[in-house]
Amino acid sequence: MISPEDIEKLVRPEIKAMPPYVPIQPINVLVRRLEISETEVIKLDGNENPYGCSPRVKHALADYAYYHIYPDPEQRELRKELEKYTGVSVKNILAGSGSDELIDLILRLFLKPGDRVVNCPPTFGMYPFSTDVCGGKVVSIPRKPDFSIDVARSFKAISGGARVIFIASPNNPSGNITPETAILELLKAKAVVVVDEAYYEFSGVTMAPQVNKYPNLIVLRTFSKWAGLAGLRVGYGIFPANMVEYLMKIKQPYNVNAAAQLAALESLGDLDYLRGTIKVILKERQRLMEKLGQLDWLKVYPSQSNFILCRVLKGNATAIHKELQKQGIFIRYFDTPQLRDCLRISVGKPEHTDKLIAALKRKR
Ligand SMILES: *Cc1c(COP(=O)(O)O)cnc(C)c1O
């Protein structure tokens, strides 16, 4: 008879060796662990929209009559509306179950076991995660102290035979964009350049109109942050047309569920409302930035996104992170060498800023 040990031997060795992705914990889990009430929680750890989704999404989901029918595998309606929103043809657009799924699909399309993927840490953890799962090899080209990418070293790494490079712009967790000149430089290599614009609606900076000029450029976007749909999982990519054909071929047919497609459509139909919340968040980012800047033991990095990265100059970031948690204030701490003293704070509502700043002042 086959034993659990035999099963262990059947598991792909690269899966055994890979480090796990460390996600943020859901609120109800944190609340139970810390014995605080859910209403007291100030959640500034996920870069989510504190104002939630468009009210039109809630009404449309409540009224939808076709949950028993499979959704459109070609996402026709959604892609058509995305064409209007992005100004790029439907032939260049594909939606995914979050942009996370598109990261995975891109790597499935281009990686053979052992193929290299260039990553520029500190950055979004899904790039190395999905590379590992796909059997690829991560080549890390660390960012500079100001978190800009090292263009020369990155270019060298991708032109040496790597398949794909990922650049988050604005970068998570540092908040800075990568200038177009740097991306154009990388596009000269014979590799796929993925520009992840998850926070585009906060930065206003995009490479999307360039996708038709460069056969190796991909732009990723998501409804999770600006449109408040993180829980429904819907993102999209802007790709050269031939890549859309291949991705259409390898994706699961019903990858974006009916509720997610509907919610994304309703969001695109309520842009005035959503742009209003973005404006409020940007204004609050400015106020949060100023308040954090007044704390002399913090170095605050500039942000073109809906979160702010800070470095604790005097004191201990882990301890501050834990102490805030006890008070029901959740922010993000990353236990990596480049980010050891850093905290990432999502921009919340004004009252969240006030409570956070009061807690940080008490801490010292
Ligand atoms: C949040 C985030 C994503 C994830 O987007 P989903 O659409 O929710 O999967 C992708 N990239 C970056 C850089 C992010 O910060």
GROMACS .gro file of N, CA, C and O in nm, residues 18 20-23 97-105 107 117 119 123-134 138 166 168 172 196 220 225 233 332:
model
  152
   18MET      N    1   1.011   2.576  -0.178
   18MET     CA    2   0.976   2.719  -0.186
   18MET      C    3   0.923   2.774  -0.054
   18MET      O    4   0.853   2.706   0.020
   20PRO      N    5   0.668   2.991   0.175
   20PRO     CA    6   0.526   3.023   0.153
   20PRO      C    7   0.505   3.174   0.141
   20PRO      O    8   0.586   3.253   0.189
   21TYR      N    9   0.397   3.214   0.073
   21TYR     CA   10   0.357   3.356   0.070
   21TYR      C   11   0.295   3.387   0.205
   21TYR      O   12   0.220   3.307   0.259
   22VAL      N   13   0.330   3.503   0.262
   22VAL     CA   14   0.273   3.539   0.392
   22VAL      C   15   0.164   3.644   0.371
   22VAL      O   16   0.192   3.761   0.349
   23PRO      N   17   0.037   3.600   0.373
   23PRO     CA   18  -0.072   3.696   0.348
   23PRO      C   19  -0.111   3.768   0.476
   23PRO      O   20  -0.071   3.727   0.586
   97SER      N   21  -0.901   3.659  -1.225
   97SER     CA   22  -0.952   3.655  -1.089
   97SER      C   23  -0.851   3.728  -0.999
   97SER      O   24  -0.771   3.667  -0.930
   98GLY      N   25  -0.857   3.859  -1.006
   98GLY     CA   26  -0.752   3.942  -0.946
   98GLY      C   27  -0.635   3.948  -1.042
   98GLY      O   28  -0.620   3.860  -1.129
   99SER      N   29  -0.551   4.052  -1.030
   99SER     CA   30  -0.432   4.052  -1.115
   99SER      C   31  -0.336   3.943  -1.069
   99SER      O   32  -0.251   3.899  -1.147
  100ASP      N   33  -0.352   3.894  -0.949
  100ASP     CA   34  -0.272   3.779  -0.903
  100ASP      C   35  -0.282   3.661  -1.000
  100ASP      O   36  -0.183   3.594  -1.029
  101GLU      N   37  -0.405   3.635  -1.049
  101GLU     CA   38  -0.421   3.524  -1.142
  101GLU      C   39  -0.346   3.550  -1.272
  101GLU      O   40  -0.290   3.459  -1.333
  102LEU      N   41  -0.345   3.677  -1.313
  102LEU     CA   42  -0.278   3.709  -1.440
  102LEU      C   43  -0.127   3.693  -1.426
  102LEU      O   44  -0.059   3.650  -1.520
  103ILE      N   45  -0.073   3.724  -1.309
  103ILE     CA   46   0.071   3.703  -1.283
  103ILE      C   47   0.102   3.554  -1.304
  103ILE      O   48   0.197   3.516  -1.373
  104ASP      N   49   0.018   3.470  -1.246
  104ASP     CA   50   0.036   3.326  -1.257
  104ASP      C   51   0.023   3.280  -1.403
  104ASP      O   52   0.105   3.202  -1.452
  105LEU      N   53  -0.079   3.332  -1.474
  105LEU     CA   54  -0.100   3.290  -1.614
  105LEU      C   55   0.015   3.332  -1.705
  105LEU      O   56   0.056   3.256  -1.793
  107LEU      N   57   0.324   3.365  -1.620
  107LEU     CA   58   0.438   3.277  -1.594
  107LEU      C   59   0.414   3.137  -1.651
  107LEU      O   60   0.505   3.072  -1.702
  117VAL      N   61   1.326   3.444  -1.390
  117VAL     CA   62   1.237   3.560  -1.381
  117VAL      C   63   1.307   3.664  -1.295
  117VAL      O   64   1.358   3.631  -1.186
  119ASN      N   65   1.322   3.976  -1.051
  119ASN     CA   66   1.238   4.041  -0.950
  119ASN      C   67   1.321   4.153  -0.886
  119ASN      O   68   1.441   4.138  -0.870
  123THR      N   69   0.946   4.431  -0.315
  123THR     CA   70   0.830   4.453  -0.400
  123THR      C   71   0.723   4.352  -0.365
  123THR      O   72   0.733   4.279  -0.265
  124PHE      N   73   0.623   4.345  -0.449
  124PHE     CA   74   0.507   4.259  -0.427
  124PHE      C   75   0.548   4.111  -0.424
  124PHE      O   76   0.618   4.064  -0.514
  125GLY      N   77   0.502   4.041  -0.322
  125GLY     CA   78   0.547   3.903  -0.299
  125GLY      C   79   0.495   3.799  -0.396
  125GLY      O   80   0.547   3.688  -0.402
  126MET      N   81   0.393   3.834  -0.476
  126MET     CA   82   0.337   3.733  -0.566
  126MET      C   83   0.428   3.700  -0.684
  126MET      O   84   0.413   3.595  -0.745
  127TYR      N   85   0.522   3.791  -0.718
  127TYR     CA   86   0.607   3.761  -0.833
  127TYR      C   87   0.699   3.641  -0.805
  127TYR      O   88   0.700   3.546  -0.881
  128PRO      N   89   0.776   3.645  -0.694
  128PRO     CA   90   0.857   3.526  -0.667
  128PRO      C   91   0.771   3.404  -0.630
  128PRO      O   92   0.805   3.291  -0.667
  129PHE      N   93   0.660   3.428  -0.564
  129PHE     CA   94   0.571   3.317  -0.526
  129PHE      C   95   0.526   3.239  -0.649
  129PHE      O   96   0.544   3.117  -0.658
  130SER      N   97   0.469   3.310  -0.748
  130SER     CA   98   0.417   3.241  -0.867
  130SER      C   99   0.530   3.183  -0.952
  130SER      O  100   0.513   3.080  -1.017
  131THR      N  101   0.646   3.250  -0.950
  131THR     CA  102   0.762   3.195  -1.023
  131THR      C  103   0.800   3.059  -0.963
  131THR      O  104   0.820   2.961  -1.036
  132ASP      N  105   0.805   3.053  -0.830
  132ASP     CA  106   0.838   2.927  -0.764
  132ASP      C  107   0.736   2.819  -0.798
  132ASP      O  108   0.771   2.705  -0.832
  133VAL      N  109   0.607   2.854  -0.790
  133VAL     CA  110   0.502   2.755  -0.816
  133VAL      C  111   0.513   2.702  -0.959
  133VAL      O  112   0.489   2.585  -0.985
  134CYS      N  113   0.552   2.790  -1.052
  134CYS     CA  114   0.563   2.749  -1.192
  134CYS      C  115   0.695   2.680  -1.223
  134CYS      O  116   0.722   2.647  -1.339
  138VAL      N  117   1.394   3.251  -0.953
  138VAL     CA  118   1.389   3.395  -0.929
  138VAL      C  119   1.531   3.452  -0.926
  138VAL      O  120   1.618   3.402  -0.854
  166PHE      N  121   0.928   4.167  -1.361
  166PHE     CA  122   0.812   4.234  -1.303
  166PHE      C  123   0.853   4.366  -1.240
  166PHE      O  124   0.949   4.371  -1.161
  168ALA      N  125   0.654   4.666  -1.035
  168ALA     CA  126   0.532   4.728  -0.981
  168ALA      C  127   0.553   4.878  -0.981
  168ALA      O  128   0.652   4.928  -0.929
  172ASN      N  129   0.476   4.847  -0.455
  172ASN     CA  130   0.431   4.807  -0.323
  172ASN      C  131   0.546   4.731  -0.261
  172ASN      O  132   0.591   4.633  -0.324
  196ASP      N  133   0.325   4.639  -1.338
  196ASP     CA  134   0.206   4.614  -1.254
  196ASP      C  135   0.157   4.748  -1.200
  196ASP      O  136   0.216   4.806  -1.110
  220LEU      N  137  -0.050   4.548  -1.600
  220LEU     CA  138  -0.153   4.485  -1.516
  220LEU      C  139  -0.226   4.589  -1.432
  220LEU      O  140  -0.164   4.683  -1.382
  225LYS      N  141  -0.805   4.778  -0.542
  225LYS     CA  142  -0.765   4.890  -0.457
  225LYS      C  143  -0.857   5.010  -0.480
  225LYS      O  144  -0.937   5.044  -0.395
  233ARG      N  145  -1.226   3.973  -0.628
  233ARG     CA  146  -1.119   3.921  -0.713
  233ARG      C  147  -1.143   3.952  -0.860
  233ARG      O  148  -1.194   3.867  -0.934
  332ARG      N  149   0.121   4.726   0.819
  332ARG     CA  150   0.198   4.613   0.768
  332ARG      C  151   0.346   4.626   0.806
  332ARG      O  152   0.407   4.732   0.789
   0.00000   0.00000   0.00000
